[in-house]
Short mmCIF file of N, CA and C in Angstrom, two decimals:
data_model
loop_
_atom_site.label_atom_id
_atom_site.label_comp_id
_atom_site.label_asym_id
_atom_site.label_seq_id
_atom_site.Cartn_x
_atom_site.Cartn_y
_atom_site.Cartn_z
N UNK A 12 108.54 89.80 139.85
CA UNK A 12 109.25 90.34 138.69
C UNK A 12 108.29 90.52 137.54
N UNK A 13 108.60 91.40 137.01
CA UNK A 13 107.50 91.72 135.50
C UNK A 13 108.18 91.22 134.76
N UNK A 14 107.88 90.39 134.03
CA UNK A 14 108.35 89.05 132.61
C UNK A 14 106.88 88.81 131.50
N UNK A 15 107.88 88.62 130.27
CA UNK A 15 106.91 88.38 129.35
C UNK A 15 107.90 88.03 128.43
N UNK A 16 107.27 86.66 128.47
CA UNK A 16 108.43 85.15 127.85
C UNK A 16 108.03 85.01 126.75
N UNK A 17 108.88 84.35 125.45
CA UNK A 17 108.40 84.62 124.21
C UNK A 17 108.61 82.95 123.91
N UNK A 18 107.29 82.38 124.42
CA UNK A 18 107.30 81.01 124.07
C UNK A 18 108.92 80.54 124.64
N UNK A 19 109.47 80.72 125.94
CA UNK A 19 110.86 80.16 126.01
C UNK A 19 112.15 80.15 125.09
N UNK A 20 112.27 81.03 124.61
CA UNK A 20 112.83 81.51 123.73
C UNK A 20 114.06 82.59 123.84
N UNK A 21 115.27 82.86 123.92
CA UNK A 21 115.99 84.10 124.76
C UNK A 21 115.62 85.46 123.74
N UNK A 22 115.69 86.70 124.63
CA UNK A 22 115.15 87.43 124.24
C UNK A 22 116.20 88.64 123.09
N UNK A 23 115.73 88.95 122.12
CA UNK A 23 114.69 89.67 121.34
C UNK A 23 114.31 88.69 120.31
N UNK A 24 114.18 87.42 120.74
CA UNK A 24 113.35 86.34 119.21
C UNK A 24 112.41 86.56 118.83
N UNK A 25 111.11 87.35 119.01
CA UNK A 25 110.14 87.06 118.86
C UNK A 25 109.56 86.08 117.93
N UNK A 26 108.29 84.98 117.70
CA UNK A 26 107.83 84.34 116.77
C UNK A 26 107.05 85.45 116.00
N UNK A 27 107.76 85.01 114.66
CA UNK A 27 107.20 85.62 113.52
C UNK A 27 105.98 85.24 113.34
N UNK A 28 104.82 85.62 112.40
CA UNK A 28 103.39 85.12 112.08
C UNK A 28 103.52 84.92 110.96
N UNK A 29 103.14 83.55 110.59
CA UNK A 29 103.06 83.21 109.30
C UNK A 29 101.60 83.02 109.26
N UNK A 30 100.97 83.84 108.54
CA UNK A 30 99.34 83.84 108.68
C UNK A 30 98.31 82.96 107.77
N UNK A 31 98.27 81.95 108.51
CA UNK A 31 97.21 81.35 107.50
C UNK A 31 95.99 81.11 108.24
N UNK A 32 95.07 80.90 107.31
CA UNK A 32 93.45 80.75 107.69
C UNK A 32 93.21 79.92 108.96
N UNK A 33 92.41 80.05 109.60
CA UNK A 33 91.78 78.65 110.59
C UNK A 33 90.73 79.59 111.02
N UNK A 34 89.51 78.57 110.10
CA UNK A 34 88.53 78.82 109.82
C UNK A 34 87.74 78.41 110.80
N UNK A 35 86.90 78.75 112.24
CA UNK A 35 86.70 77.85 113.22
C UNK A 35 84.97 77.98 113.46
N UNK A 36 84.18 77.05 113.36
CA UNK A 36 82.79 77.63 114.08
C UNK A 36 82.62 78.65 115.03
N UNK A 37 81.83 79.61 114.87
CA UNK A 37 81.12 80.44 116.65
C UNK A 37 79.61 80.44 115.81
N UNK A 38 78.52 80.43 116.66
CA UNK A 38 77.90 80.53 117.17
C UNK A 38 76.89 82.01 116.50
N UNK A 39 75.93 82.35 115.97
CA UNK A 39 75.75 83.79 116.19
C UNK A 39 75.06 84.26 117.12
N UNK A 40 74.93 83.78 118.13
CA UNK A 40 73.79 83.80 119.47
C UNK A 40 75.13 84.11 120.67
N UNK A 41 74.72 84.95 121.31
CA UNK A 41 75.86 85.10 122.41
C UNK A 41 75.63 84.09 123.15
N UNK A 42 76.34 84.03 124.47
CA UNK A 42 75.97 82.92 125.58
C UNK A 42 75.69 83.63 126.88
N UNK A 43 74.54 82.91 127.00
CA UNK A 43 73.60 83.89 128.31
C UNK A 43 74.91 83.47 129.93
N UNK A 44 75.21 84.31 130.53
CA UNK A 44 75.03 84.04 131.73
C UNK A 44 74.11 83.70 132.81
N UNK A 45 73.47 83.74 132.55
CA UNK A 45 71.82 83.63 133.20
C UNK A 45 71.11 82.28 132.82
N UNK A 46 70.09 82.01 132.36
CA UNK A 46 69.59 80.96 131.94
C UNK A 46 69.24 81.07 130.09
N UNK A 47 69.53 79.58 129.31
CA UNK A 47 69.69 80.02 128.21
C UNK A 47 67.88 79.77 127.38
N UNK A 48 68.09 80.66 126.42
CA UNK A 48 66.69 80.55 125.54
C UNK A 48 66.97 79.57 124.69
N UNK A 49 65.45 78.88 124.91
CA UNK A 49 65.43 77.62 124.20
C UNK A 49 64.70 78.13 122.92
N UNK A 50 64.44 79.40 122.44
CA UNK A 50 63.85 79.62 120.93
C UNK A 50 65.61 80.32 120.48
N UNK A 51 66.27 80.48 121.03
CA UNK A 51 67.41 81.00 120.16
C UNK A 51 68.03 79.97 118.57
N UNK A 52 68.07 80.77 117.71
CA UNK A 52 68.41 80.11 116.50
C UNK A 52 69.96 80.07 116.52
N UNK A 53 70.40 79.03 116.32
CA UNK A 53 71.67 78.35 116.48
C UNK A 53 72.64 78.40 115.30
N UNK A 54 72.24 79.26 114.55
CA UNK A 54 73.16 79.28 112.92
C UNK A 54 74.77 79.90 113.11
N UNK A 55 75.36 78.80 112.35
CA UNK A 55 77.08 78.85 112.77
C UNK A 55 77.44 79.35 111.67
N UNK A 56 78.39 80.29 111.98
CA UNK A 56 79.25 80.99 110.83
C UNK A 56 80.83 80.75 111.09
N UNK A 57 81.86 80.94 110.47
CA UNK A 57 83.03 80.83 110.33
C UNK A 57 84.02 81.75 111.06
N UNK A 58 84.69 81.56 111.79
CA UNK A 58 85.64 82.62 112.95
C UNK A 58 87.38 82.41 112.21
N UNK A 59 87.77 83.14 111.38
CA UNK A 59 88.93 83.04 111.59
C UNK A 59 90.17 83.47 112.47
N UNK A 60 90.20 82.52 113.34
CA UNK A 60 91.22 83.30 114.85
C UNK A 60 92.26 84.69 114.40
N UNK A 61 93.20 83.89 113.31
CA UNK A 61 94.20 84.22 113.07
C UNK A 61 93.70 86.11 112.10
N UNK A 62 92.94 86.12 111.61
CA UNK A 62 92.02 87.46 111.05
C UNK A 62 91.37 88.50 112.40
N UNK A 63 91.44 87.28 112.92
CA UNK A 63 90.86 88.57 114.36
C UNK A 63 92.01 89.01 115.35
N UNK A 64 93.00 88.00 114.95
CA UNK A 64 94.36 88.90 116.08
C UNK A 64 95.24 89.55 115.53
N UNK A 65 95.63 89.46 114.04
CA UNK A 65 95.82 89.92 112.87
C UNK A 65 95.88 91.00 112.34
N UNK A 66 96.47 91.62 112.41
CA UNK A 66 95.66 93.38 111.81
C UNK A 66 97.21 93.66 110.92
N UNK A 67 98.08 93.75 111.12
CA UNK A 67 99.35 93.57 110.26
C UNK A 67 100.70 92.63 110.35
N UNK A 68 100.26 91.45 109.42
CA UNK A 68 100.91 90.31 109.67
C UNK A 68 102.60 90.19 110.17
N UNK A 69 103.29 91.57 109.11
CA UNK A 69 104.66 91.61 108.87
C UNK A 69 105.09 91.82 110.67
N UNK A 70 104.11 92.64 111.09
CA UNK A 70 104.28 93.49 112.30
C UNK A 70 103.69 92.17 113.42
N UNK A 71 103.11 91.15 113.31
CA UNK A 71 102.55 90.74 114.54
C UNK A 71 103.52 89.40 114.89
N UNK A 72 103.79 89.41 116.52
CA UNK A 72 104.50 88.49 116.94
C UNK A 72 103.65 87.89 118.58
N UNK A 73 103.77 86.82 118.37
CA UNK A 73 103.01 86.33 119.19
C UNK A 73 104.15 85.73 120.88
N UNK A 74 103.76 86.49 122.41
CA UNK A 74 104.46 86.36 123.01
C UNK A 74 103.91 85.39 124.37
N UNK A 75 104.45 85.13 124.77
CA UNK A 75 103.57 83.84 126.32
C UNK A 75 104.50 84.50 127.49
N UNK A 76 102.94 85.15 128.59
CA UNK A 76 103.42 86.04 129.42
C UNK A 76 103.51 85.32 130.42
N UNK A 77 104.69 85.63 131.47
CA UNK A 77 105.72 85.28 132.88
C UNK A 77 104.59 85.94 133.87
N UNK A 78 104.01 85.59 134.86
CA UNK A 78 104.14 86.41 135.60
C UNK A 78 102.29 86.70 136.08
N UNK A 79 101.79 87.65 137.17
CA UNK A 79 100.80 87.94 137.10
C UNK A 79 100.28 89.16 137.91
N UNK A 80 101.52 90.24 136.98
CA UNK A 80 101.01 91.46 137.62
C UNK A 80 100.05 92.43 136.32
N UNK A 81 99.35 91.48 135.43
CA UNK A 81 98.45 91.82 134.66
C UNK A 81 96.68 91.17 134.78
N UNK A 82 97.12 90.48 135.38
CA UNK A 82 95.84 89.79 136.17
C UNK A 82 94.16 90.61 136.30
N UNK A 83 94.62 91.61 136.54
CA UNK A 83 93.09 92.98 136.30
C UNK A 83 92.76 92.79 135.53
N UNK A 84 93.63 92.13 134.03
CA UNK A 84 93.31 92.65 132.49
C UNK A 84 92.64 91.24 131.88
N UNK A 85 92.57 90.28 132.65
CA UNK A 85 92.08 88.78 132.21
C UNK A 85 93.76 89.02 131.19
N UNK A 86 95.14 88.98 131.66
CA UNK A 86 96.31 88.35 131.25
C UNK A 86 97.21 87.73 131.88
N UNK A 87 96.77 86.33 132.52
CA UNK A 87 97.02 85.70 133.35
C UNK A 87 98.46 85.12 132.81
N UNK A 88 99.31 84.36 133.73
CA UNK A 88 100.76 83.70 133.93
C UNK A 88 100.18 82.28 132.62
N UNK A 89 101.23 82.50 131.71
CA UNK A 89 100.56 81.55 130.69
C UNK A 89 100.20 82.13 129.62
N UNK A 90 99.52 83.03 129.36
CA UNK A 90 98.51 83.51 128.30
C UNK A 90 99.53 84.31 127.36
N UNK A 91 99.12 83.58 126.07
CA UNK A 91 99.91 84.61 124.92
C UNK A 91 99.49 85.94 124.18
N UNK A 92 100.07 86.78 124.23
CA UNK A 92 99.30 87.75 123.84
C UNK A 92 100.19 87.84 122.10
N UNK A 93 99.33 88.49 121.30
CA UNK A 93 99.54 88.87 120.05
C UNK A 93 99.91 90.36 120.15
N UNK A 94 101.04 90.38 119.91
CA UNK A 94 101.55 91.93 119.69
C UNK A 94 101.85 92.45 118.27
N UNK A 95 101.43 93.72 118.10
CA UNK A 95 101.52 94.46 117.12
C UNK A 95 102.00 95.59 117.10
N UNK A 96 103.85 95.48 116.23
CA UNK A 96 104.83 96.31 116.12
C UNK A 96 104.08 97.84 115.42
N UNK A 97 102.85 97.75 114.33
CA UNK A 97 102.41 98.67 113.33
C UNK A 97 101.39 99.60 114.01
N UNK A 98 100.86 99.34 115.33
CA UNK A 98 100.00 99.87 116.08
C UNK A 98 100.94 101.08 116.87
N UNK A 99 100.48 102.33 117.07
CA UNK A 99 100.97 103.25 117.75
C UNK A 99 100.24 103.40 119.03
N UNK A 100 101.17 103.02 119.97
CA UNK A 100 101.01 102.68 121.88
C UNK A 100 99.95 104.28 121.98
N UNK A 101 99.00 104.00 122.49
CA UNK A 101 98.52 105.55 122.99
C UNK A 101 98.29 104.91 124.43
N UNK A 102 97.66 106.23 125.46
CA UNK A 102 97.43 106.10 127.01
C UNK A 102 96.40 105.07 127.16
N UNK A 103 96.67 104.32 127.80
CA UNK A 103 95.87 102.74 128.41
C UNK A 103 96.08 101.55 127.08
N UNK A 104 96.28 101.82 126.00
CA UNK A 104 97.00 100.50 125.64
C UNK A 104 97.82 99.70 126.77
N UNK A 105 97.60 98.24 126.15
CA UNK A 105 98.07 96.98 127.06
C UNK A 105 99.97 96.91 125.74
N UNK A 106 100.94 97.27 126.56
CA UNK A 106 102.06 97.09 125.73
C UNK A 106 103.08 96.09 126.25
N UNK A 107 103.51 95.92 125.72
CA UNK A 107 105.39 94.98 126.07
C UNK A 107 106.14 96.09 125.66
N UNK A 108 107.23 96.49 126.98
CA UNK A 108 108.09 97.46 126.94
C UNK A 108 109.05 97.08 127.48
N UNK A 109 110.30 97.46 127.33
CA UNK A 109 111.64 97.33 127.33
C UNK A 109 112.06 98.44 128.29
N UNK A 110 111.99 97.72 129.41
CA UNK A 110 112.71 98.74 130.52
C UNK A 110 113.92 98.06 131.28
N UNK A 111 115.45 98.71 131.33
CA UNK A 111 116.54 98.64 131.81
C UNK A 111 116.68 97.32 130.97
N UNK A 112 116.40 97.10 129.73
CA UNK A 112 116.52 95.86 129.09
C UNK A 112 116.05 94.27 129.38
N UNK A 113 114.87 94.82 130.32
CA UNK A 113 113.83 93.66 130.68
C UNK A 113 112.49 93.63 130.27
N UNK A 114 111.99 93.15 129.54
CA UNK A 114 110.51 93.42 128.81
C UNK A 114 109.66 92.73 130.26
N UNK A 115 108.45 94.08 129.85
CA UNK A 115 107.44 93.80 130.49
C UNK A 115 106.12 93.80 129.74
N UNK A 116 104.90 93.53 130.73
CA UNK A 116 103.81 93.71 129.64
C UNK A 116 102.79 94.82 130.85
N UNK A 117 102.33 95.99 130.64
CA UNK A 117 101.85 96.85 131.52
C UNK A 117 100.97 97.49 130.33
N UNK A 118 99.91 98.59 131.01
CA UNK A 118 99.53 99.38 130.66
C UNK A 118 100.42 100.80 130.55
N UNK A 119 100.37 101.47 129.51
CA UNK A 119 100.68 102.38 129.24
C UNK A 119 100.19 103.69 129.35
N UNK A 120 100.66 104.69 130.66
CA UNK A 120 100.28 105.93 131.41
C UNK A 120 100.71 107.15 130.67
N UNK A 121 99.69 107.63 129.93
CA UNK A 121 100.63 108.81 129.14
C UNK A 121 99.99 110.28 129.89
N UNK A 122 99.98 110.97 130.60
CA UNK A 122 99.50 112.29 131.07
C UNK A 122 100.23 113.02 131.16
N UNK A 123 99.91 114.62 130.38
CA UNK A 123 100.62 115.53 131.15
C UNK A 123 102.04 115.33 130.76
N UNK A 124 102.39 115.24 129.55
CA UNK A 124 103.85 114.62 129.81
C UNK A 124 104.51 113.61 130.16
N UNK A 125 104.17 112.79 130.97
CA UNK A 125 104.70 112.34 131.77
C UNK A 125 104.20 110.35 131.36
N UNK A 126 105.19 109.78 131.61
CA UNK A 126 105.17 108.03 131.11
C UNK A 126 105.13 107.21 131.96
N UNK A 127 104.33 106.44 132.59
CA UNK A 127 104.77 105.34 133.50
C UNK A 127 103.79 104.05 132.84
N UNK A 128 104.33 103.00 133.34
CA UNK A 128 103.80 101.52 133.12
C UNK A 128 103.15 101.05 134.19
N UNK A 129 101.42 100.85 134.42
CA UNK A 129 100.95 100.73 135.14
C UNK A 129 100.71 98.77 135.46
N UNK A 130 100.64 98.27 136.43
CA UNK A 130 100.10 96.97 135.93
C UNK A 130 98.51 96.81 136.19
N UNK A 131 98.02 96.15 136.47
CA UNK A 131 97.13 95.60 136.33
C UNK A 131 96.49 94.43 137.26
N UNK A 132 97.80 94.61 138.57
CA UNK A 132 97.00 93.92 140.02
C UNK A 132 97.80 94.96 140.48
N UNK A 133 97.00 94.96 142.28
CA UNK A 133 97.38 96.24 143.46
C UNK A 133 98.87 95.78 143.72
N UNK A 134 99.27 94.91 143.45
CA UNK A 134 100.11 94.46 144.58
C UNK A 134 101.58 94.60 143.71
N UNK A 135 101.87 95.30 142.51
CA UNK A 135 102.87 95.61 141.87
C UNK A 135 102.96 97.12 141.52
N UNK A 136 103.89 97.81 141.90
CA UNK A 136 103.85 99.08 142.00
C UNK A 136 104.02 99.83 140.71
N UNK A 137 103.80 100.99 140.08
CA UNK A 137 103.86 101.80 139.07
C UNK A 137 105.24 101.72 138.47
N UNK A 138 105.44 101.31 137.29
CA UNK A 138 107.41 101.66 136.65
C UNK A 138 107.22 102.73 136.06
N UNK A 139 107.93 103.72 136.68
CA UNK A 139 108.42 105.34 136.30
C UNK A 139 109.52 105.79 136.06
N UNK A 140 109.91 106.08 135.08
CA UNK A 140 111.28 106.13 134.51
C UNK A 140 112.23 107.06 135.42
N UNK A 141 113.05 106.74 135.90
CA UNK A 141 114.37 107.68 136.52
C UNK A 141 114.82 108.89 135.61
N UNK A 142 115.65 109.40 136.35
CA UNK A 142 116.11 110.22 134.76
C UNK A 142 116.99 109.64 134.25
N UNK A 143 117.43 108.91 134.32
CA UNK A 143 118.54 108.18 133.24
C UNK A 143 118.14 107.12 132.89
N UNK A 144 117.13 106.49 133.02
CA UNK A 144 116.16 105.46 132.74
C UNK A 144 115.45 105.46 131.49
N UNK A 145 115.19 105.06 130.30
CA UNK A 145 114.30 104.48 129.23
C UNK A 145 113.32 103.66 129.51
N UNK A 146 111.99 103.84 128.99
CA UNK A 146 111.19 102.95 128.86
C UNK A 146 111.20 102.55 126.88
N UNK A 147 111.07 101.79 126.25
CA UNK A 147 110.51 101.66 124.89
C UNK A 147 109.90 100.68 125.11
N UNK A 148 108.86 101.50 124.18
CA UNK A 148 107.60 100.95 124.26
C UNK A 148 107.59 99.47 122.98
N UNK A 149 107.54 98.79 122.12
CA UNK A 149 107.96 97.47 121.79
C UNK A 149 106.96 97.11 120.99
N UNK A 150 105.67 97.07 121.25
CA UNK A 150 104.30 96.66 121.05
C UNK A 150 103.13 96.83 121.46
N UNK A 151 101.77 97.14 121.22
CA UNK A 151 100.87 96.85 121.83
C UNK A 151 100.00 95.57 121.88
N UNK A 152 99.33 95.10 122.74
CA UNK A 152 98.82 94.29 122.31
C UNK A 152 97.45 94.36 122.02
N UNK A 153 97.48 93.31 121.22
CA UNK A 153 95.99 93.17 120.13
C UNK A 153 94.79 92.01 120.14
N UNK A 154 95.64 91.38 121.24
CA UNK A 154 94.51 90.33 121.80
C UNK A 154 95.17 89.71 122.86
N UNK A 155 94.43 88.29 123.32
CA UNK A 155 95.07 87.51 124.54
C UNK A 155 94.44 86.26 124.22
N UNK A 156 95.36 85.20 124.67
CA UNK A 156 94.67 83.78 124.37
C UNK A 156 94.96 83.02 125.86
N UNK A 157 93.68 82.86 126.38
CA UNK A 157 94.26 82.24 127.80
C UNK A 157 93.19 80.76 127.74
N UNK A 158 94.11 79.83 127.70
CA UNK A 158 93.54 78.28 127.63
C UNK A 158 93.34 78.14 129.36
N UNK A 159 92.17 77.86 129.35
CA UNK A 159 91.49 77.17 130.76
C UNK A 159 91.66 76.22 130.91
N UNK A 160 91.96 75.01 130.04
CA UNK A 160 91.56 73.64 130.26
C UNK A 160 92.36 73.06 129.11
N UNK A 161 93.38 72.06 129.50
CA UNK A 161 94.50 71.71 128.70
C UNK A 161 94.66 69.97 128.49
#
């Protein structure tokens, strides 16, 4: 089933963003995959999470996705994504859409006319609207937060 759970919550709740700072160390040195340099200079600057998923507060709601037919996209069963109502969905945006009144979270197929919700593993097939069928589109998303280690 394609699901995208809003922190357990029944649906249309979304969590509102109340945006405040969290100011976090990174690093300005990337991180080697390979072997790391021992002359790299180590100077830490300030990451604010909430500024980088952020782009219009009124508009952003933060959702925790069901499921793992997004899996291609590193948006694994678990992972919350930050959606943003103020962003306009174009072709291959990652969205939450409202189909037959079940939200999903897919890529968005715009060609030629024509709309379908793609996912993002082989093993879940294309959602293509019937003709009496709606898709709305809901959100795109604007980031992903997937905790490895809890």
């Amino acid at each position: 089933m394609y699901s995208v759970d809003i922190f357990d919550s029944p649906w249309p709740v979304p969590y509102d963003v109340a945006v405040k700072a969290l100011a976090l160390p990174v690093s300005r040195v990337s991180v080697q995959a390979g072997f790391p340099s021992p002359a790299d200079d180590f100077m830490v600057e300030r990451l604010d999470i909430m500024k980088l998923l952020v782009k219009h507060p009124q508009a952003t709601y933060f959702w925790r996705v069901r499921g793992d037919s997004m899996v291609g996209a590193n948006i694994h069963d678990g992972s919350i994504l930050a959606i943003d109502r103020a962003i306009k969905p174009k072709h291959m945006h990652v969205v939450v859409a409202v189909v037959d009144g079940e939200c999903t979270c897919k890529y968005l197929h715009q060609r030629a006319g024509r709309v379908k919700l793609q996912a993002a593993n082989p093993t879940y097939p294309d959602i293509v609207p019937k003709d009496s069928q709606t898709i709305e589109v809901w959100g795109v998303a604007r980031g992903c937060i997937t905790l490895f280690a809890t």
